[in-house]
XYZ file of C-alpha atoms in Angstrom:
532
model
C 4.377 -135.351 67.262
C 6.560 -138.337 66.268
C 8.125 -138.434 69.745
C 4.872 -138.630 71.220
C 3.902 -141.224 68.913
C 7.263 -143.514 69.384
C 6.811 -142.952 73.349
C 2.934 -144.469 72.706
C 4.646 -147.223 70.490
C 7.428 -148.152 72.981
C 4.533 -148.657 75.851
C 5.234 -150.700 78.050
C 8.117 -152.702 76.233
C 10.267 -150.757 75.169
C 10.746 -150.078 71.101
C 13.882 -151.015 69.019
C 14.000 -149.148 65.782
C 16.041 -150.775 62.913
C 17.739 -147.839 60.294
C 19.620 -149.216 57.219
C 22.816 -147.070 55.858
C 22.570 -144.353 57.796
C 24.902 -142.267 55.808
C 22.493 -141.999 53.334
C 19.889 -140.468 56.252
C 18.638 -137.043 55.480
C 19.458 -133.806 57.387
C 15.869 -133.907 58.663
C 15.492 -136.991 59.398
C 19.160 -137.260 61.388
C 17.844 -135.048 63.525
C 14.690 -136.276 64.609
C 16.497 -139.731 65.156
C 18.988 -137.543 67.351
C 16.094 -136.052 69.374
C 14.382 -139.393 69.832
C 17.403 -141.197 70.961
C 18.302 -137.806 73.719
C 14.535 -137.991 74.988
C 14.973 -139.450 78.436
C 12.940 -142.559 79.490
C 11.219 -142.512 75.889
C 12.308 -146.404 75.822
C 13.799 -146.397 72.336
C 16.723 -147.342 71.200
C 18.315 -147.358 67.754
C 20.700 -150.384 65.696
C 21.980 -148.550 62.647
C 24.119 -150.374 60.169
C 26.208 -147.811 57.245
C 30.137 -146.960 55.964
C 32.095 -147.079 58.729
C 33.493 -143.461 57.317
C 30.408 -141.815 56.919
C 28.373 -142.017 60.305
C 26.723 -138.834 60.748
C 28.002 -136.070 63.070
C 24.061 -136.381 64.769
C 25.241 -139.995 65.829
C 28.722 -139.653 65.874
C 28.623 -140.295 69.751
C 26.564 -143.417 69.707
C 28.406 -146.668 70.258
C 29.552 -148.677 67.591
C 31.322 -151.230 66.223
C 32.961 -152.088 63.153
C 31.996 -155.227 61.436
C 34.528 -157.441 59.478
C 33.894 -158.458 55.906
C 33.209 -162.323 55.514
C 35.724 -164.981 54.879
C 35.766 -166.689 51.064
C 34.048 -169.689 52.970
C 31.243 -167.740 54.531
C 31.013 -165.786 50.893
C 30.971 -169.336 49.176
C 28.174 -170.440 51.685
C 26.176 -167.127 51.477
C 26.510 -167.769 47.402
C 25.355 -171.336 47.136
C 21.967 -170.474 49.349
C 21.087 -167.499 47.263
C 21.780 -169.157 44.176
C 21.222 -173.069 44.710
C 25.028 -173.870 43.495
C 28.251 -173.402 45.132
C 31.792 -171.465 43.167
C 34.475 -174.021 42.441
C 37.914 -173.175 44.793
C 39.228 -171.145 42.413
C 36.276 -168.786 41.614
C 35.731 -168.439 45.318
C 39.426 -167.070 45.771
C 39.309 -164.370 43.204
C 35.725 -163.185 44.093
C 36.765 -163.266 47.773
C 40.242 -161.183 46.905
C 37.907 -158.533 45.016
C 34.860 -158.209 47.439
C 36.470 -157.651 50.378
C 34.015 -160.027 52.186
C 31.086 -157.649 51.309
C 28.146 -159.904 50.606
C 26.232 -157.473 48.740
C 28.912 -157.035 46.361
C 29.891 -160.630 45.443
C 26.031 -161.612 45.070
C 25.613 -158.832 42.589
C 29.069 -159.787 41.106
C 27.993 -163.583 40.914
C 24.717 -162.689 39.271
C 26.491 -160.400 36.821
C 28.861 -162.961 35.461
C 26.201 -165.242 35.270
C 24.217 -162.730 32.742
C 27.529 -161.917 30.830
C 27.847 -165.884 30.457
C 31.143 -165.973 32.463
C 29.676 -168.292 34.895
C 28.121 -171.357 33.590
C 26.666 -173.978 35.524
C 27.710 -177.738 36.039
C 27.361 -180.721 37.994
C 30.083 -179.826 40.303
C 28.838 -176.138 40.527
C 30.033 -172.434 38.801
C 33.003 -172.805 36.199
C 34.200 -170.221 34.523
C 35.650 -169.908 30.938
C 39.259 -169.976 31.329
C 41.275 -168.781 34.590
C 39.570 -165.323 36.044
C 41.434 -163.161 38.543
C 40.818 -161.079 41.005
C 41.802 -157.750 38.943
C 39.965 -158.651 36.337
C 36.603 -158.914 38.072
C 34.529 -155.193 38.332
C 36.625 -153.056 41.362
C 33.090 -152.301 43.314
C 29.515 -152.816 43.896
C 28.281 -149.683 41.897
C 30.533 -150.495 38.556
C 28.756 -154.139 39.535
C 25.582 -152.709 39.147
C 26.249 -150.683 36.371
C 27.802 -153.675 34.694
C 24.518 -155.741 34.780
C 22.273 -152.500 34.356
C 23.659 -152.540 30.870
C 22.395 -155.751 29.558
C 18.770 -154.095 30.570
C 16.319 -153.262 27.228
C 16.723 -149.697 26.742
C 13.189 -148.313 27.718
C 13.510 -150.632 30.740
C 16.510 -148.907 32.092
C 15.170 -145.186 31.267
C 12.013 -146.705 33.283
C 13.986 -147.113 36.353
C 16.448 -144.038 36.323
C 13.121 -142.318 36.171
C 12.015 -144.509 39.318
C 15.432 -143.802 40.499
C 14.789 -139.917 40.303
C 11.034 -140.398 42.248
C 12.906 -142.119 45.363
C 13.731 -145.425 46.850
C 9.478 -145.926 46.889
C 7.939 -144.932 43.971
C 4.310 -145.154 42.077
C 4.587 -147.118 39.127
C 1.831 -145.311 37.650
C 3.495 -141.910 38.131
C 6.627 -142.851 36.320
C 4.682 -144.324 33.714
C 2.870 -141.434 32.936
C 6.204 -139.307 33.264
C 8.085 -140.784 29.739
C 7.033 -140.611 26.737
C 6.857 -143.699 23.998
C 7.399 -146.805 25.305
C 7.348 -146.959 29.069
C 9.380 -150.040 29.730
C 7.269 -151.010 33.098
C 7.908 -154.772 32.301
C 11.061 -154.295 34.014
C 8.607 -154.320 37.468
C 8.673 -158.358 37.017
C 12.153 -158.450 37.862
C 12.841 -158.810 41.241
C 16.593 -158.099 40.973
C 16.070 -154.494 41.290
C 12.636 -153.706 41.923
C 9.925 -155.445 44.602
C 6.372 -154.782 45.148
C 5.668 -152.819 48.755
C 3.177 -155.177 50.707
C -0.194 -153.329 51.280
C 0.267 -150.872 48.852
C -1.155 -151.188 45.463
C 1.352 -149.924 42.310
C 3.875 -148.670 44.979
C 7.396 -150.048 44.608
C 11.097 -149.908 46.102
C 14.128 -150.292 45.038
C 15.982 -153.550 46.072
C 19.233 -151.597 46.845
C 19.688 -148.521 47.460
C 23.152 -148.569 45.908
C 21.382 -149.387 42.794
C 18.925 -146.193 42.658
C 22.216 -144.259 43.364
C 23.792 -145.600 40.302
C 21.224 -145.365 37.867
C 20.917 -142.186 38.922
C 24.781 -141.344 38.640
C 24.194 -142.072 34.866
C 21.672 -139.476 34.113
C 24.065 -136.375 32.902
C 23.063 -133.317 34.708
C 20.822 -132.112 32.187
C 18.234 -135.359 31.987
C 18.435 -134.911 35.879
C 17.080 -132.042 35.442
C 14.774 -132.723 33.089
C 13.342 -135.791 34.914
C 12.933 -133.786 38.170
C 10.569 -131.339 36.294
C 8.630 -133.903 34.038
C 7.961 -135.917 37.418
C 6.765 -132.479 38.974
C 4.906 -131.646 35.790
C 2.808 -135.081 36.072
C 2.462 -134.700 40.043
C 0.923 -131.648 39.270
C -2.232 -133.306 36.880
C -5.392 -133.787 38.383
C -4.828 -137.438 38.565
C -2.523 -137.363 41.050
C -4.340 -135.411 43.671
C -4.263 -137.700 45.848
C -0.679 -138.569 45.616
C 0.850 -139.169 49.583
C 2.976 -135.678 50.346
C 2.107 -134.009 47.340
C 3.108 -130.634 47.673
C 6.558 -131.755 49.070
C 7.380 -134.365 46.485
C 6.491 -131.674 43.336
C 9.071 -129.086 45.509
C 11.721 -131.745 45.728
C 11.165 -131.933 41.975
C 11.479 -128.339 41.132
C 14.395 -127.730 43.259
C 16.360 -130.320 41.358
C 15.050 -128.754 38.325
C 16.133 -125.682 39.362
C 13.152 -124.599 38.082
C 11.541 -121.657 38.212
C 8.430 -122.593 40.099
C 10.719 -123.626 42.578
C 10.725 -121.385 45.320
C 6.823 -120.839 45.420
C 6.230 -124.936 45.448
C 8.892 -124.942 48.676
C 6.671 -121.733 50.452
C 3.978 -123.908 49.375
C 5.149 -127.006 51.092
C 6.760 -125.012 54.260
C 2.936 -124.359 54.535
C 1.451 -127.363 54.453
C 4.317 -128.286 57.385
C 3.661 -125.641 59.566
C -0.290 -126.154 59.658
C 0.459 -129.677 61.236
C 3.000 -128.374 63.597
C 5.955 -130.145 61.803
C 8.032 -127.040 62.765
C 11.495 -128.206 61.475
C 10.777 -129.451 58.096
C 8.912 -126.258 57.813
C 11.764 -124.315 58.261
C 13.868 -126.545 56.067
C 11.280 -126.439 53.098
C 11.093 -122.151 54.035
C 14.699 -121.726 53.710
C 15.090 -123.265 50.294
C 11.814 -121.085 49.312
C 13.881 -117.715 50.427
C 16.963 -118.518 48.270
C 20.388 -117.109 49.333
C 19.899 -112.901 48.716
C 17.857 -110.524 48.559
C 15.846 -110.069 45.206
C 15.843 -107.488 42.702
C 12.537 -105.982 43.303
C 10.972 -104.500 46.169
C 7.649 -106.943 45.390
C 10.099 -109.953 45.601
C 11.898 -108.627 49.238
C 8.477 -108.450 50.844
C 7.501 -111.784 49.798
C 11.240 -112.958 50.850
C 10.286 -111.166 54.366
C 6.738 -112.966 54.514
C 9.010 -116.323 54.208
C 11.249 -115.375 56.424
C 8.824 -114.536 59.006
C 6.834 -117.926 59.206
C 10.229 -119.821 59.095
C 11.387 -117.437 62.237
C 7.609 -118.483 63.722
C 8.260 -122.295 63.254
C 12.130 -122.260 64.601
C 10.641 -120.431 67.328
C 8.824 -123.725 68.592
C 11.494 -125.856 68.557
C 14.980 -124.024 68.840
C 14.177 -120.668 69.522
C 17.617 -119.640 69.908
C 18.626 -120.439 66.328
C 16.164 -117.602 65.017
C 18.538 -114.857 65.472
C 20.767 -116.336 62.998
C 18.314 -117.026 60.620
C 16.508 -113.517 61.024
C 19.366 -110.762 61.552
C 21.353 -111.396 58.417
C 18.341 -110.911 56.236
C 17.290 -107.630 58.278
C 20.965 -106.563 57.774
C 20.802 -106.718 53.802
C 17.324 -105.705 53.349
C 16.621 -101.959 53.973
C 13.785 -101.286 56.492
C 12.663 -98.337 53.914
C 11.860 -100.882 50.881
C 9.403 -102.618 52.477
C 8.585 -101.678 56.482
C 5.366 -103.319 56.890
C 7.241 -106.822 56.376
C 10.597 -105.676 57.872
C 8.904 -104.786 61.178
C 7.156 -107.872 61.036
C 10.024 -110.260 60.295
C 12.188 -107.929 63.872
C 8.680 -109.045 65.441
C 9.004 -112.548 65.005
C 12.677 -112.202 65.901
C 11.408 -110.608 69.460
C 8.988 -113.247 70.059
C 11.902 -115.965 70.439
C 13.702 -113.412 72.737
C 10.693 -113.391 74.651
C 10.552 -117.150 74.795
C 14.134 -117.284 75.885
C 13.618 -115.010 78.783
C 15.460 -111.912 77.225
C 12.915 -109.146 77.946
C 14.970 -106.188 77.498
C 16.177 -107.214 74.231
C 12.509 -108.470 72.932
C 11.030 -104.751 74.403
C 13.290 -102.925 72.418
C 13.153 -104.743 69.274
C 9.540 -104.783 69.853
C 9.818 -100.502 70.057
C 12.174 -100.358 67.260
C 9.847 -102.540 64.940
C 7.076 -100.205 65.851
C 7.835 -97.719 64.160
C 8.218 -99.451 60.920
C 4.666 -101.098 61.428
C 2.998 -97.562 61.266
C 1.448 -98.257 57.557
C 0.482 -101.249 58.497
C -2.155 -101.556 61.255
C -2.509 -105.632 61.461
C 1.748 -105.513 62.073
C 1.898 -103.049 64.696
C -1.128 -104.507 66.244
C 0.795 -107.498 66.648
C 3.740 -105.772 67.907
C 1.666 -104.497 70.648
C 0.109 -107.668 71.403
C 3.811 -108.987 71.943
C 4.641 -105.598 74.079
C 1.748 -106.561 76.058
C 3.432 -110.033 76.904
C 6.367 -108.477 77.478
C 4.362 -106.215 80.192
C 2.950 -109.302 81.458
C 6.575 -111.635 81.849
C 7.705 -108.480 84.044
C 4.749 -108.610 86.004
C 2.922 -105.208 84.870
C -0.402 -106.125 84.383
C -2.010 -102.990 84.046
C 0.367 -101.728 81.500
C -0.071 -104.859 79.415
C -3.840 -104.441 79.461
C -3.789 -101.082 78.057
C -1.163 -101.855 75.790
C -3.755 -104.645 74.065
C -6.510 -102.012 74.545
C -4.345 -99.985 72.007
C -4.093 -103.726 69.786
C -7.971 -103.732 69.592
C -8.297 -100.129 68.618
C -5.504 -100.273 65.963
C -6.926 -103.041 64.350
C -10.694 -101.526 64.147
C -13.223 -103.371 62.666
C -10.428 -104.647 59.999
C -10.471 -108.884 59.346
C -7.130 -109.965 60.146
C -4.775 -111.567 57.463
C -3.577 -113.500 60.768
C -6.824 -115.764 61.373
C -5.473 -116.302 64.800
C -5.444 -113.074 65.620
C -8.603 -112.464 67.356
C -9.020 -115.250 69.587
C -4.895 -115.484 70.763
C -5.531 -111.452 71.933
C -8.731 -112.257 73.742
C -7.020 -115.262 75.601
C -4.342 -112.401 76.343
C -6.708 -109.948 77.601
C -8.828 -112.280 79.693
C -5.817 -113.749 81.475
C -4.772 -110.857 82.573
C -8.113 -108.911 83.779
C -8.434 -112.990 85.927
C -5.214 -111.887 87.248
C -6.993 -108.306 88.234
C -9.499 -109.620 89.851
C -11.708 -108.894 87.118
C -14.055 -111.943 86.660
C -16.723 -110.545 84.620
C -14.616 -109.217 82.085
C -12.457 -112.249 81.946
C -15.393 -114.187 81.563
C -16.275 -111.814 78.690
C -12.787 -111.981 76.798
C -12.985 -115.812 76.949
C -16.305 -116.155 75.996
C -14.935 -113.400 72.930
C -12.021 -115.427 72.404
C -14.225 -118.896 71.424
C -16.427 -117.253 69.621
C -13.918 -115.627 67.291
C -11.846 -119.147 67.206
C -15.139 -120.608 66.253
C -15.207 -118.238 63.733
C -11.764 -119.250 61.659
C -12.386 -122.843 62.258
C -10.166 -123.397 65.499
C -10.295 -126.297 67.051
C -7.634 -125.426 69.166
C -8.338 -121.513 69.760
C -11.906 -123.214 71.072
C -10.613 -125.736 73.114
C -8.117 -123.201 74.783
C -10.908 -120.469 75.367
C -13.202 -123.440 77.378
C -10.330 -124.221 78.872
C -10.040 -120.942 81.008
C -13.724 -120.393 81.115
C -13.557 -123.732 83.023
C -11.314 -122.080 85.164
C -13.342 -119.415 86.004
C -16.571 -121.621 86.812
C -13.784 -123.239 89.441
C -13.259 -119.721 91.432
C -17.260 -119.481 91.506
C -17.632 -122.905 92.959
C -19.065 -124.716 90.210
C -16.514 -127.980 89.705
C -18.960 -129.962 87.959
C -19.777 -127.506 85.038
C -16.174 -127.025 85.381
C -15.496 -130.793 84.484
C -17.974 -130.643 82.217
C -16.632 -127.471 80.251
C -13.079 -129.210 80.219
C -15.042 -132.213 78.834
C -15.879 -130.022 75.435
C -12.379 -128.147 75.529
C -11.099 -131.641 75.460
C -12.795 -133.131 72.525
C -11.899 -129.918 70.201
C -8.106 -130.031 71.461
C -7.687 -133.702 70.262
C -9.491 -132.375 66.957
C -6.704 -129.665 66.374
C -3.852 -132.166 67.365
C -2.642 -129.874 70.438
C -1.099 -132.204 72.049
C 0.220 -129.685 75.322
C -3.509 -128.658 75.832
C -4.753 -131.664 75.982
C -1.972 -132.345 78.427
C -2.630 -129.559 80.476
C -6.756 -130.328 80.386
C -6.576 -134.105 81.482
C -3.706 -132.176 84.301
C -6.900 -129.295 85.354
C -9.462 -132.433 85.084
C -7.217 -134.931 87.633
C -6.938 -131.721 90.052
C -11.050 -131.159 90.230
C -11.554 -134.594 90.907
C -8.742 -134.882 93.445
C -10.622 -131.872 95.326
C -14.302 -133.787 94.501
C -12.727 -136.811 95.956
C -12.725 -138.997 93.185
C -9.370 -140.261 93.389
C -9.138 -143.263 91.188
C -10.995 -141.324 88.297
C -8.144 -138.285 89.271
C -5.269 -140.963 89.099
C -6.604 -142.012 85.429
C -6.274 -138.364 84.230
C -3.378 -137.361 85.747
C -1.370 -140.683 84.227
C -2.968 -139.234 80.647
C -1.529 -136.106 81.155
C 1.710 -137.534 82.019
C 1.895 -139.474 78.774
């Protein structure tokens, strides 16, 4: 989704995307700029500026170059704009010897002496008190920082270690309503650490990011801990319902709490990623939600396995060869006799990215093996023979793989399905394949089944895909225009459930009708959507 939305941006231009220390990046985040930059003719291109020693491994292989520190004249110059008065020769020496020409540093090293009263001001510029050295001047930026953090009012500093906790943006009104006794917010008026986000109301950032790192470096382990879970704790009121990434921020919170809650706010937030098809942040939020072993009690596994099986589902979109890795060690330490139902279902998942990678043999078997786990559980082995049926189908066995989701149907009975999906995915199975028979009618019949039972559970997209073959099926009777006008509908409900490859592959069925109807401009128009 944010590829698609960068390749819209960069239209017709091109897009250059500016990233500030980039060894501060996140895992997730490092990746999506490595996908971005690998996605041929996406028109993007990235200037990154960090420590030349920590460049990520996900951009290791991007040019770069190293940038040399400024001179004591170009420090002197950069000094007396920012602050309206220039260092006498001396100064300018020993801030230059202990900076290292990093500009960041001697501002913040200026502005510090100034508040200690170091510095004074004259009519010929910055004095100091006496001779000052180089070695007697703070060693780096972050004991600069903490330097001038000290001369802060108490409740102003806890104020922004709390902000400092939050993130690099924060709501004021959220740490506020995090402390207790006085809140020290006045510390929001000074514009050395702290500026107002444009367009935002109440939201701030930090001024440096070196500076949120610090006053967080000063919290001992245990206030860090205790910050992370007061800030959940007041994410979690009623007032803050509408707070931007809710669920995420309050799991970020409780894992560094380590807090109990922790694992179900992650499943909780690996949830709320996988419903908008953010597949790898789904996975990454899933992961922390399963932990590192096995639990102590068979209620625990099974909920473990449940995790595990909607992270395998989510991998499976993007990198389905990773799954096995994530998947087989957890199958290896868990027996299948504690808890079958979700064991069989977790090997299922596993199978599916075989399948997806072309490795029938291996996905059949699985699939056979996991069967006979599933037998308590009808909705499981259902789905296991759904997935035997595609198996059937990749090989070219048609027949098999209709009786095989015959057998789906009839294990499943009347039952509703835990999997909402469930329904409409096996009629969209089913009809396929009886169109590949030569059975019209009953395709038509499975389709029609298939939207109906999507329209059910709220699918957009189970809705959109269902009109989407029925329209194919008013093609092979010789109807184009209700075809057109069926792909119309299918259309609208696919860009209401954000699938962005049906919507592709309408606008693609759309530009063919119209080739065939003669309408060649109006086919050129769709087939250039479907490209993009």
């Amino acid at each position: 989704l944010v590829v698609e939305a960068l390749r819209r941006v960069a239209q017709p231009s091109g897009l250059l995307l500016l990233v500030d220390d980039v060894h501060r990046v996140d895992g997730t985040s490092l990746e999506l700029l490595a996908t971005v930059l690998a996605t041929k003719d996406l028109g993007v291109a990235l200037v990154g500026t960090g420590d030349v020693d920590g460049v990520p491994t996900a951009l290791a292989s991007l040019p770069s170059t190293v940038l040399e520190g400024l001179s004591s004249s170009e420090l002197n110059a950069l000094l007396t704009a920012s602050l309206g008065m220039s260092l006498s020769p001396s100064l300018e020496r020993a801030v230059g010897d202990r900076v290292r020409g990093n500009p960041a540093h001697a501002l913040a090293l200026v502005r510090l002496l100034i508040a200690v009263g170091v510095l004074q001001r004259t009519e010929d510029g910055f004095q100091t008190n006496g001779s000052l050295s180089a070695a007697a001047l703070p060693q780096d930026l972050g004991q600069v920082l903490g330097a001038r953090l000290e001369l802060l009012p108490s409740a102003s500093l806890r104020f922004l270690q709390r902000a400092a906790v939050e993130g690099s943006l924060f709501s004021a009104e959220l740490v506020r309503s995090s402390l207790l006794g006085s809140d020290g917010a006045e510390v929001l008026d000074d514009t050395e650490w702290v500026v107002p986000v444009p367009q935002q109301p109440g939201i701030f950032r930090f001024t440096r990011e070196e500076a949120r790192q610090v006053l967080r470096e000063r919290l001992s382990p245990s206030q860090l801990r205790s910050a992370h879970e007061e800030l959940a704790e007041t994410l979690e009121r009623e007032s803050f319902a509408l707070e931007p990434a809710r669920e995420v921020r309050v799991a970020d919170h409780l894992l560094g709490a380590d807090a109990p809650g922790a694992q179900a706010a992650c499943e909780r937030a690996g949830d709320g990623f996988a419903a908008r098809g953010e597949w790898r942040a789904a996975v990454e939020f899933y992961r922390w939600a399963l932990g590192r072993a096995p639990g102590a009690t068979a209620t625990v596994v099974r909920w473990q396995l449940s995790v595990l099986a909607r992270a395998a589902g989510c991998l499976t979109q993007v990198e389905p060869a990773a799954v096995d890795g994530l998947v087989t060690p957890w199958l290896d330490r868990v027996s299948v006799m504690q808890t079958p139902g979700m064991w069989a279902e977790a090997a299922r998942r596993l199978a599916v990215a075989e399948l997806k990678l072309g490795r029938l043999g291996d996905a059949e078997v699985r699939l056979s093996m996991a069967q006979a786990s599933a037998s308590a559980d009808p909705e499981v082995e259902a789905l296991i023979l759904g997935d035997l049926a595609r198996v059937r189908e990749a090989k070219g066995e048609t027949t098999a793989a209709v009786e095989l989701l015959a057998r789906a149907f009839q294990r499943m009975g009347n039952r509703t399905a835990r999997a909402p999906d469930f329904y409409w995915e096996h009629y969209l199975l089913l009809g396929r394949l009886q169109q590949r028979l030569g059975q019209l009618d009953r395709a038509r019949v499975a389709f029609t089944r298939a939207a109906e039972q999507a329209r059910s559970v709220a699918s957009a997209v189970g809705q959109a895909r269902a009109l989407s073959q029925l329209a194919g099926l008013r093609v092979l009777a010789g109807e184009p225009a209700q075809a057109l006008t069926e792909l119309e509908r299918a259309l609208a409900l696919a860009e209401q459930g954000g699938d962005a490859q049906e919507v592709a592959r309408i606008h693609f069925n759309a530009g063919r009708l119209l080739v065939a109807g003669g309408r060649a401009a109006e086919a050129r128009e769709r087939l250039e959507q479907a490209r993009e």
